[in-house]
PDB file of C-alpha atoms and ligand atoms in Angstrom:
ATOM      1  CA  UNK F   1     160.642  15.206  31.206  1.00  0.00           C
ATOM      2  CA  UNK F   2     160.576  16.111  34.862  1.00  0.00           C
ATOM      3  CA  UNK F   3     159.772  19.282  36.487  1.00  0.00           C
ATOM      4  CA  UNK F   4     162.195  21.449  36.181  1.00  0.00           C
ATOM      5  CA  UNK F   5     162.854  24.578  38.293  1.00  0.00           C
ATOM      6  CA  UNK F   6     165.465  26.601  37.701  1.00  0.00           C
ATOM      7  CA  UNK F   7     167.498  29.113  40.510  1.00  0.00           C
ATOM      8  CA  UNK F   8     170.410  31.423  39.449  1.00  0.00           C
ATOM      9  CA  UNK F   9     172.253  33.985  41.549  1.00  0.00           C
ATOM     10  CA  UNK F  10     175.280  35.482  42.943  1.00  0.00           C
ATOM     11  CA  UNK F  11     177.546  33.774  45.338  1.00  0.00           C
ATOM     12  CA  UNK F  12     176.461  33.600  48.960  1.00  0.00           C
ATOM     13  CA  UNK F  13     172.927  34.329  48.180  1.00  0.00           C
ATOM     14  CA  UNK F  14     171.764  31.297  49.984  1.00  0.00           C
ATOM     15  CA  UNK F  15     170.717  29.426  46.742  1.00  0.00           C
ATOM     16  CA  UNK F  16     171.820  25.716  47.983  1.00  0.00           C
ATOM     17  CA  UNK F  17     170.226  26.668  51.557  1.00  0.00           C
ATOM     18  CA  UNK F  18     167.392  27.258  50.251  1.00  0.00           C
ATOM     19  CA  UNK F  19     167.007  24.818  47.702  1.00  0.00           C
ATOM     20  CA  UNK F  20     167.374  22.051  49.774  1.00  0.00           C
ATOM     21  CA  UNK F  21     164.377  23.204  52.002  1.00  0.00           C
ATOM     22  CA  UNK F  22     162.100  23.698  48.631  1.00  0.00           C
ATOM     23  CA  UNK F  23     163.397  20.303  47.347  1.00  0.00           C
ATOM     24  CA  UNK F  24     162.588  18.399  50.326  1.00  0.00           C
ATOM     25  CA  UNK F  25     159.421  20.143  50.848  1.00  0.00           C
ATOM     26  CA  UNK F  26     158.201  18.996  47.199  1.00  0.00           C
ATOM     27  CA  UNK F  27     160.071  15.477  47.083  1.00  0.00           C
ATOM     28  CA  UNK F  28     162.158  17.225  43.945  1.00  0.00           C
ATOM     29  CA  UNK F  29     165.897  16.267  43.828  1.00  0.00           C
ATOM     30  CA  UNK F  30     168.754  18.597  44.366  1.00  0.00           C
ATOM     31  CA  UNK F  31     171.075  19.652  42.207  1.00  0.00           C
ATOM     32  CA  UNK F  32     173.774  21.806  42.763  1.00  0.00           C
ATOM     33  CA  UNK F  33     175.580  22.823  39.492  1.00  0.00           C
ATOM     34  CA  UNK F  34     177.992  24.885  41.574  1.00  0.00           C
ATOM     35  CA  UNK F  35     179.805  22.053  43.062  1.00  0.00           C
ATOM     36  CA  UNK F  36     180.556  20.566  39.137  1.00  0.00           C
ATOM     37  CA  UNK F  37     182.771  23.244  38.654  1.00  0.00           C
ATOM     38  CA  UNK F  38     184.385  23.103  41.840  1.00  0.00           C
ATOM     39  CA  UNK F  39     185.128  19.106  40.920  1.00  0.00           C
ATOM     40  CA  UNK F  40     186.223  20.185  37.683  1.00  0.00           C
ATOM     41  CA  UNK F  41     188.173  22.745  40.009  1.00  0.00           C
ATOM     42  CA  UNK F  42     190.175  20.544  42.065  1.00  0.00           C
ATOM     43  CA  UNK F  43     191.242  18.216  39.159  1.00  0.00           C
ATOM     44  CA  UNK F  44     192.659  21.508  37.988  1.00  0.00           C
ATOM     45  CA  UNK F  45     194.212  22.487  41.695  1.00  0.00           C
ATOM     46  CA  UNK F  46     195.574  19.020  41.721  1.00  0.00           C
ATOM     47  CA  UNK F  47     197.308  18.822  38.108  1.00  0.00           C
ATOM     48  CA  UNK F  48     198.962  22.192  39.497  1.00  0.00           C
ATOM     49  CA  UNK F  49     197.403  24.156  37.085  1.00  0.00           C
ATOM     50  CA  UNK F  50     197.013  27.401  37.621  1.00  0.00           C
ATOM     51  CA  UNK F  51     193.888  29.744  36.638  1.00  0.00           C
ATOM     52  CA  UNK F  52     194.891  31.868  33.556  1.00  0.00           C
ATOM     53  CA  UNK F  53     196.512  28.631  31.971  1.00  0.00           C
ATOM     54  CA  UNK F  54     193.609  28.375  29.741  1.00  0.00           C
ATOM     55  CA  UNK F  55     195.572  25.863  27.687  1.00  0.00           C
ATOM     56  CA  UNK F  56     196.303  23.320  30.052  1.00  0.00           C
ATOM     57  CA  UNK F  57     192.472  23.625  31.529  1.00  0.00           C
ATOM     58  CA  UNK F  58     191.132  22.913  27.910  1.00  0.00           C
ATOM     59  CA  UNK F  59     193.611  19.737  27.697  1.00  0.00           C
ATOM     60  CA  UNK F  60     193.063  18.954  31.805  1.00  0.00           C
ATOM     61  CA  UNK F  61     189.380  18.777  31.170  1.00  0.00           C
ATOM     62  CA  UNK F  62     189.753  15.656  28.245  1.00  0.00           C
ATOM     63  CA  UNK F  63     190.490  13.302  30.908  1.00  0.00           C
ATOM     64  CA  UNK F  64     188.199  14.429  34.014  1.00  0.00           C
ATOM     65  CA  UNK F  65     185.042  12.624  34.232  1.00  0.00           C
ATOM     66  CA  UNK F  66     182.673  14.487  37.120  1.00  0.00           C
ATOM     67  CA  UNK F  67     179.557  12.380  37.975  1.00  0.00           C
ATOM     68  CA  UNK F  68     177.109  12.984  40.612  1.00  0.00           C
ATOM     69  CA  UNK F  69     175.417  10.474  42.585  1.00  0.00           C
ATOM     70  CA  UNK F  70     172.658  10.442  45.510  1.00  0.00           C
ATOM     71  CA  UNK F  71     173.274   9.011  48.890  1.00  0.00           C
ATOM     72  CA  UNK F  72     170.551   8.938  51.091  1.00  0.00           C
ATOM     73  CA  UNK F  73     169.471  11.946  49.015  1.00  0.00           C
ATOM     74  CA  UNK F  74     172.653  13.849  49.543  1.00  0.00           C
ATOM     75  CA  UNK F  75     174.609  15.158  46.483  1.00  0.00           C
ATOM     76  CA  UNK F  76     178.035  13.238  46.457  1.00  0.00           C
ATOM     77  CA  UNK F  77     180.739  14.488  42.823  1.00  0.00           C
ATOM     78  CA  UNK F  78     182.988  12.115  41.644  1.00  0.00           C
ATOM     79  CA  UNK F  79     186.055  13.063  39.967  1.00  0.00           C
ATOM     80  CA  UNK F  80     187.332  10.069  38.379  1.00  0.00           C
ATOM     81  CA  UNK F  81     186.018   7.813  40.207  1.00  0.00           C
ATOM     82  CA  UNK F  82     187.021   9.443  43.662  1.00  0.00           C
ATOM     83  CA  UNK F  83     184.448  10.744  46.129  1.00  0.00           C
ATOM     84  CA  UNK F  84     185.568  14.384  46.661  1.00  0.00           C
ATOM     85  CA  UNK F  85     183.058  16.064  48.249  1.00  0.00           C
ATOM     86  CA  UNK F  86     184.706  17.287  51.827  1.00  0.00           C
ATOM     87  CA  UNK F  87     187.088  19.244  49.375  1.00  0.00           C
ATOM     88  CA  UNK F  88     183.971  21.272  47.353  1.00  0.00           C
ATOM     89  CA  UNK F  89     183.820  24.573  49.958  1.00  0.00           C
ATOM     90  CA  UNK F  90     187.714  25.291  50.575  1.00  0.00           C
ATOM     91  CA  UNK F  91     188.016  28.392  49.549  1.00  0.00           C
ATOM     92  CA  UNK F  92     190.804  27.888  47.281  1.00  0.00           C
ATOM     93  CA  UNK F  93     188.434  25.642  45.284  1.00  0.00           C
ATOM     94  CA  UNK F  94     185.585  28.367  44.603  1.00  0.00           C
ATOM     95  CA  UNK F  95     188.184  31.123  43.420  1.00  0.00           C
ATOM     96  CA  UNK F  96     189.207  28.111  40.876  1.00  0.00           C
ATOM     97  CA  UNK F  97     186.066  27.436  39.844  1.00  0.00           C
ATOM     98  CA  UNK F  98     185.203  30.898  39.777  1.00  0.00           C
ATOM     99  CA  UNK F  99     187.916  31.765  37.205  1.00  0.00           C
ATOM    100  CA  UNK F 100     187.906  28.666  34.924  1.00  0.00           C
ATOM    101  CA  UNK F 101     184.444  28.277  34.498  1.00  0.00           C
ATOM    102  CA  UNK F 102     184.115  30.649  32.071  1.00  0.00           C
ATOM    103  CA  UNK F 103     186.548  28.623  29.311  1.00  0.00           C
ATOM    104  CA  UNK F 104     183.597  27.078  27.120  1.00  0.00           C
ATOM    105  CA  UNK F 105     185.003  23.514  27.239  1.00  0.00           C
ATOM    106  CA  UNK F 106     184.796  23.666  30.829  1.00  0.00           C
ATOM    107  CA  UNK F 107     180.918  24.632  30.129  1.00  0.00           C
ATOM    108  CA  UNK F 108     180.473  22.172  27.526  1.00  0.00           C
ATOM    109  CA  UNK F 109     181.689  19.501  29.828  1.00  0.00           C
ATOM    110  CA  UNK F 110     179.371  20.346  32.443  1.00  0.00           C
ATOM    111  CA  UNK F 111     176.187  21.323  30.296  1.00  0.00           C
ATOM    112  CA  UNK F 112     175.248  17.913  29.545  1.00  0.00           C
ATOM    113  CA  UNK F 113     175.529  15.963  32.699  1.00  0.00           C
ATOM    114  CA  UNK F 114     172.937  18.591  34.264  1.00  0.00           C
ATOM    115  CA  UNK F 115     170.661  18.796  31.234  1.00  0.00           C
ATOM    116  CA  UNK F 116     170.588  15.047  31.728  1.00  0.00           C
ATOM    117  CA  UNK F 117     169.494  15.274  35.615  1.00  0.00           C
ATOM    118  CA  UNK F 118     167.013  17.039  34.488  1.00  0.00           C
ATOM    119  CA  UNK F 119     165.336  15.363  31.524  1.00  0.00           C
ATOM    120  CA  UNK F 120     164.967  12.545  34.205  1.00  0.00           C
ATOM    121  CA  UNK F 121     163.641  13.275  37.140  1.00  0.00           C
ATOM    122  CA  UNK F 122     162.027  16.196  39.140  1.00  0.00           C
ATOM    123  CA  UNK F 123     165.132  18.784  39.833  1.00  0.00           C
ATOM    124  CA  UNK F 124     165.510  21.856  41.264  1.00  0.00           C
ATOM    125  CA  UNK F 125     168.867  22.990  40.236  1.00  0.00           C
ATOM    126  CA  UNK F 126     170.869  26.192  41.401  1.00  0.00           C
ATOM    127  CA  UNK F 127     174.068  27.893  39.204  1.00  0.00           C
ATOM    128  CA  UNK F 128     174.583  30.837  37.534  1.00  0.00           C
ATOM    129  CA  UNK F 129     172.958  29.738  33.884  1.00  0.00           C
ATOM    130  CA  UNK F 130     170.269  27.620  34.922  1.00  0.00           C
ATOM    131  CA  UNK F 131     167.319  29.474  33.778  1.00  0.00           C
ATOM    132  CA  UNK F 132     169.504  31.386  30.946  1.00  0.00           C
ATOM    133  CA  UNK F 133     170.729  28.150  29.281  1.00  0.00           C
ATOM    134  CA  UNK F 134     170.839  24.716  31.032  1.00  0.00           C
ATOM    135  CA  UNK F 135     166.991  24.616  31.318  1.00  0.00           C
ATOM    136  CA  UNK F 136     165.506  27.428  28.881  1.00  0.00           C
ATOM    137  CA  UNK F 137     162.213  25.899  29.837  1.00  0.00           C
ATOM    138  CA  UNK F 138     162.368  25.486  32.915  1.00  0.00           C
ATOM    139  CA  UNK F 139     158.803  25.449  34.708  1.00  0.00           C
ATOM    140  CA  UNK F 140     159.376  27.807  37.223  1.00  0.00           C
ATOM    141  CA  UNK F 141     163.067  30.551  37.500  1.00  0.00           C
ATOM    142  CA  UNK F 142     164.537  32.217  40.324  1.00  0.00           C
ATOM    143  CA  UNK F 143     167.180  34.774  40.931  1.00  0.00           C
ATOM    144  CA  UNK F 144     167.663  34.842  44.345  1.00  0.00           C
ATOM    145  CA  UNK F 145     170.087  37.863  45.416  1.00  0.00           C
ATOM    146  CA  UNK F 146     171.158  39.699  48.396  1.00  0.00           C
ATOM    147  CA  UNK F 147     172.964  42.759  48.804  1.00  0.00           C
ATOM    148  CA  UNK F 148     177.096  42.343  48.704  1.00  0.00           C
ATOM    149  CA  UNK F 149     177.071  43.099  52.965  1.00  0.00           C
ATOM    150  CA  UNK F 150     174.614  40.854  53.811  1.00  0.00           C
ATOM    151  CA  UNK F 151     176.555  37.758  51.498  1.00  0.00           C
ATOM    152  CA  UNK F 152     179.405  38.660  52.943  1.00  0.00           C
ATOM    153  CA  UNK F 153     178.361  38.672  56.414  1.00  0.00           C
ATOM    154  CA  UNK F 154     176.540  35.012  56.174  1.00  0.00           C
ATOM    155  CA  UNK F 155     179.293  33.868  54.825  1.00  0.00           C
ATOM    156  CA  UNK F 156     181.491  35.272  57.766  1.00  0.00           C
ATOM    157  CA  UNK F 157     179.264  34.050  60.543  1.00  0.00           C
ATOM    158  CA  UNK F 158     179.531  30.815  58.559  1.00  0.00           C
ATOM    159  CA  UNK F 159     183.313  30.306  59.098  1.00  0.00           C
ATOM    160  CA  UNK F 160     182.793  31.936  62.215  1.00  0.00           C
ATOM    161  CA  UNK F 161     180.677  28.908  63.497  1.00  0.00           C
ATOM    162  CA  UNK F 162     183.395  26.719  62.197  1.00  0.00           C
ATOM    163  CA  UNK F 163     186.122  28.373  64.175  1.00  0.00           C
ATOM    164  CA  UNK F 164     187.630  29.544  61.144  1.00  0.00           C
ATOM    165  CA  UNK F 165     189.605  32.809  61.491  1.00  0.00           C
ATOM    166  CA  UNK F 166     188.727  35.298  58.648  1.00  0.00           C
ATOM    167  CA  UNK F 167     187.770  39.317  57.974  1.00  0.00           C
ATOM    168  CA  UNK F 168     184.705  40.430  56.951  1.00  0.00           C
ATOM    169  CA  UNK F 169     186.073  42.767  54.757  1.00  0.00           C
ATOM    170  CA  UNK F 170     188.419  40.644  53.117  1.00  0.00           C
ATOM    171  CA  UNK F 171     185.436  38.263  52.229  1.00  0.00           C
ATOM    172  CA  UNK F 172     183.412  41.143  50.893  1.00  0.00           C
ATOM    173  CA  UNK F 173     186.259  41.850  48.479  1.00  0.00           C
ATOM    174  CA  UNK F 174     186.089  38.104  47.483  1.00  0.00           C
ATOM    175  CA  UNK F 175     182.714  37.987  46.915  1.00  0.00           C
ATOM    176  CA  UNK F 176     182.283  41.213  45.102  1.00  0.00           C
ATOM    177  CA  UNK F 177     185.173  40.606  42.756  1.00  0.00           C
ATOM    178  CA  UNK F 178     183.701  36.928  41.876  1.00  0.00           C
ATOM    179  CA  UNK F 179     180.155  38.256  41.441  1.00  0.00           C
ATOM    180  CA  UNK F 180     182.114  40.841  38.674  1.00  0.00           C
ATOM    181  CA  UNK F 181     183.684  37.817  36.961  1.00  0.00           C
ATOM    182  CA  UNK F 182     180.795  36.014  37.289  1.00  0.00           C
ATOM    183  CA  UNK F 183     178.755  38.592  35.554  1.00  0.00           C
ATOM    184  CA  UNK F 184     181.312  39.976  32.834  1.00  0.00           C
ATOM    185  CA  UNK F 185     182.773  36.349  31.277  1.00  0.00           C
ATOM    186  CA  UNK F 186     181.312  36.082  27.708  1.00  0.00           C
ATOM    187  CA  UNK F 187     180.159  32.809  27.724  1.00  0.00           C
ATOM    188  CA  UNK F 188     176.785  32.131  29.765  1.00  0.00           C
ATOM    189  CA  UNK F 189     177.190  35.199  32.399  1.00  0.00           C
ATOM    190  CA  UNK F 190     175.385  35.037  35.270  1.00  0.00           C
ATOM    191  CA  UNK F 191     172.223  37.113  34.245  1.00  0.00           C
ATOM    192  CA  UNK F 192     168.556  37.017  35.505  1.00  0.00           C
ATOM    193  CA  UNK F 193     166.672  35.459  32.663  1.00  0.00           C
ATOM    194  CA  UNK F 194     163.086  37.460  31.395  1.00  0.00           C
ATOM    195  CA  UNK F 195     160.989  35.070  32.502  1.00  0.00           C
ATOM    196  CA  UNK F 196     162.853  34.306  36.355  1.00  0.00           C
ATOM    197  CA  UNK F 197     160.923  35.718  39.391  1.00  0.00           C
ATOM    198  CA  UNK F 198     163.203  38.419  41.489  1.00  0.00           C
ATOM    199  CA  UNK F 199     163.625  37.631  44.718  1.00  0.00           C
ATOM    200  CA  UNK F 200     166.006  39.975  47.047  1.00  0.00           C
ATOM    201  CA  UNK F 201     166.311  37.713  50.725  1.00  0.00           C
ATOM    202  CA  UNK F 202     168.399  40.414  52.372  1.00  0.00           C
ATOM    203  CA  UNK F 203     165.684  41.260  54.572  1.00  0.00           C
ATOM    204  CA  UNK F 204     164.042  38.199  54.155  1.00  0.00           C
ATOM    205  CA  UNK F 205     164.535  35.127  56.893  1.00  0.00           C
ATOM    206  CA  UNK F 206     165.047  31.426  54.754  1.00  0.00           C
ATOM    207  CA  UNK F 207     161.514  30.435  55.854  1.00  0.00           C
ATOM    208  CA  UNK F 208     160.228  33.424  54.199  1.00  0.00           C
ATOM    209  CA  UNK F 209     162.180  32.666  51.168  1.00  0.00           C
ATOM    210  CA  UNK F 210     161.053  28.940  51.174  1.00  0.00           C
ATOM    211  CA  UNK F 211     157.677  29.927  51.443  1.00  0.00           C
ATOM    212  CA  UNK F 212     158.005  32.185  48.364  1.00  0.00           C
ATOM    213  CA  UNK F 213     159.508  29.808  46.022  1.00  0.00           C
ATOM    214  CA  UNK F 214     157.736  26.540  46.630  1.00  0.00           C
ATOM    215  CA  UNK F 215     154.555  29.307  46.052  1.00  0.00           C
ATOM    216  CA  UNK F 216     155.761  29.198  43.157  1.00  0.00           C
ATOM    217  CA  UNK F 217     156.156  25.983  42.627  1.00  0.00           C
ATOM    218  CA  UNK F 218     152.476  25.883  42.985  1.00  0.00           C
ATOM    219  CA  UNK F 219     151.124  22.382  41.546  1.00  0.00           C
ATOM    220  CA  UNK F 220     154.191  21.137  39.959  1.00  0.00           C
TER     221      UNK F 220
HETATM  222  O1  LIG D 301     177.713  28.332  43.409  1.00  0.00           O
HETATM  223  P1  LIG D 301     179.185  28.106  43.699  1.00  0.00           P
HETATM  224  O2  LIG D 301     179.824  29.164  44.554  1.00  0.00           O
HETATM  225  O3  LIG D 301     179.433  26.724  44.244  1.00  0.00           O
HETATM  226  O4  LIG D 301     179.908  28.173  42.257  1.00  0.00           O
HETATM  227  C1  LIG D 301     181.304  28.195  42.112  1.00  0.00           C
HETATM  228  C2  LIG D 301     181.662  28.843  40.786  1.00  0.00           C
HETATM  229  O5  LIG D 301     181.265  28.005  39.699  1.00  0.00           O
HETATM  230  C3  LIG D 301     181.003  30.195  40.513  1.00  0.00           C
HETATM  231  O6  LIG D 301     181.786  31.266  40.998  1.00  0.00           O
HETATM  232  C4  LIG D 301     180.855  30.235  39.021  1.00  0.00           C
HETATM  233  C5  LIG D 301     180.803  28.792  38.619  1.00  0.00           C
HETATM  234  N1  LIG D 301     179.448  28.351  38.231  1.00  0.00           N
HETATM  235  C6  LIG D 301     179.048  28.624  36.946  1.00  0.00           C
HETATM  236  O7  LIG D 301     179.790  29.245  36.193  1.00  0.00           O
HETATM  237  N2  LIG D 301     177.837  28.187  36.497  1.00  0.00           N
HETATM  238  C7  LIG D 301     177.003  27.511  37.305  1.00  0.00           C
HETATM  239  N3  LIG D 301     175.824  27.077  36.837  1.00  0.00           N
HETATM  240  C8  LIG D 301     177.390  27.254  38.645  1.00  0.00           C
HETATM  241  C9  LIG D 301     178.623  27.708  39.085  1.00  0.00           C
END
């Protein structure tokens, strides 16, 4: 068994941000839970499917393989075969993943590919469940958060950068209404576990947040 540390939040929190930084700082691998369900996502997307067809997600997901693999240390998802990671952050594909990832197929798909990542090698891994049920016993949990206006405007000066037009209210909506969904499904909500640290980065800069988790980390 490797180490194991676990980080949950909301969306836009800067969980993948900054757990790149700690994993490179401690030589643990990546692993970003997130961007399963947006693979499973776009095999959905594709298929035509559309989100409250529960039916035809439980049936879509018997022939979708997702595997992960590590190019010069970079996270690249598979969907059958296919390398579809330029397609992970459309926005289309997070709403998707946002609203089937609570059918407990989709979960039970998923669940084992990361417990396996972790039972071999040193991972830090960030989702929603991490700490609540992927890795129970995880050596070290984090539930990184931010307030809704400070997620939202990252996430705007994001797309900004990009020269992508979009509102800032618009994407405050978006991200409040999936942090509600993401919080409220029945099946492994997104929840700070008992034993995960709090840490709040709105007023915190990413070295500061870096610098508290791999603190953390400690010896491991
Ligand atoms: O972290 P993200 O925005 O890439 O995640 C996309 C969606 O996937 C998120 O809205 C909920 C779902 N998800 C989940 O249910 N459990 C996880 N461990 C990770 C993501």
């Amino acid at each position: 068994m490797g180490i194991n540390i676990a980080i949950d939040g909301p969306a836009g929190a800067g969980k993948s941000t900054i757990a790149k930084l700690v994993a490179r700082e401690k030589g643990y691998i990546y692993v970003d839970t997130g961007a399963m369900y947006r693979g499973l996502a776009i095999h959905f997307l594709d298929q035509g499917i559309q989100a409250g067809e529960t039916d035809k997600i439980i049936e879509a997901c018997k022939d979708a393989q997702v595997t992960i693999r590590y190019e010069e240390g970079v996270q690249q998802v598979y969907l059958n075969g296919q390398n579809i990671t330029s397609r992970l952050r459309d926005e289309e594909v997070g709403n998707m993943a946002s609203k089937s990832s609570p059918v407990p197929e989709v979960r039970a798909k998923l669940l084992e590919l990361q417990q396996g990542l972790a039972r071999e090698q040193d991972v830090i891994m960030d989702g929603r469940d991490i700490g609540t049920c992927v890795l129970p016993d995880a050596d070290v949990k984090v539930y990184l958060t931010a307030s809704v206006e400070t997620r939202a405007k990252r996430r705007y000066d994001e797309l900004v950068e990009k020269g992508i037009a979009c509102d800032l209210e618009e994407i405050k909506r978006d991200i409040a209404e999936r942090d509600e969904r993401d919080m409220t499904r029945k099946t492994a909500p997104l929840k700070q576990a008992e034993d995960a640290v709090l840490i709040d980065s709105s007023d915190m800069t990413v070295d500061e947040v870096v610098a508290a988790i791999t603190a953390l980390c400690g010896g491991h």
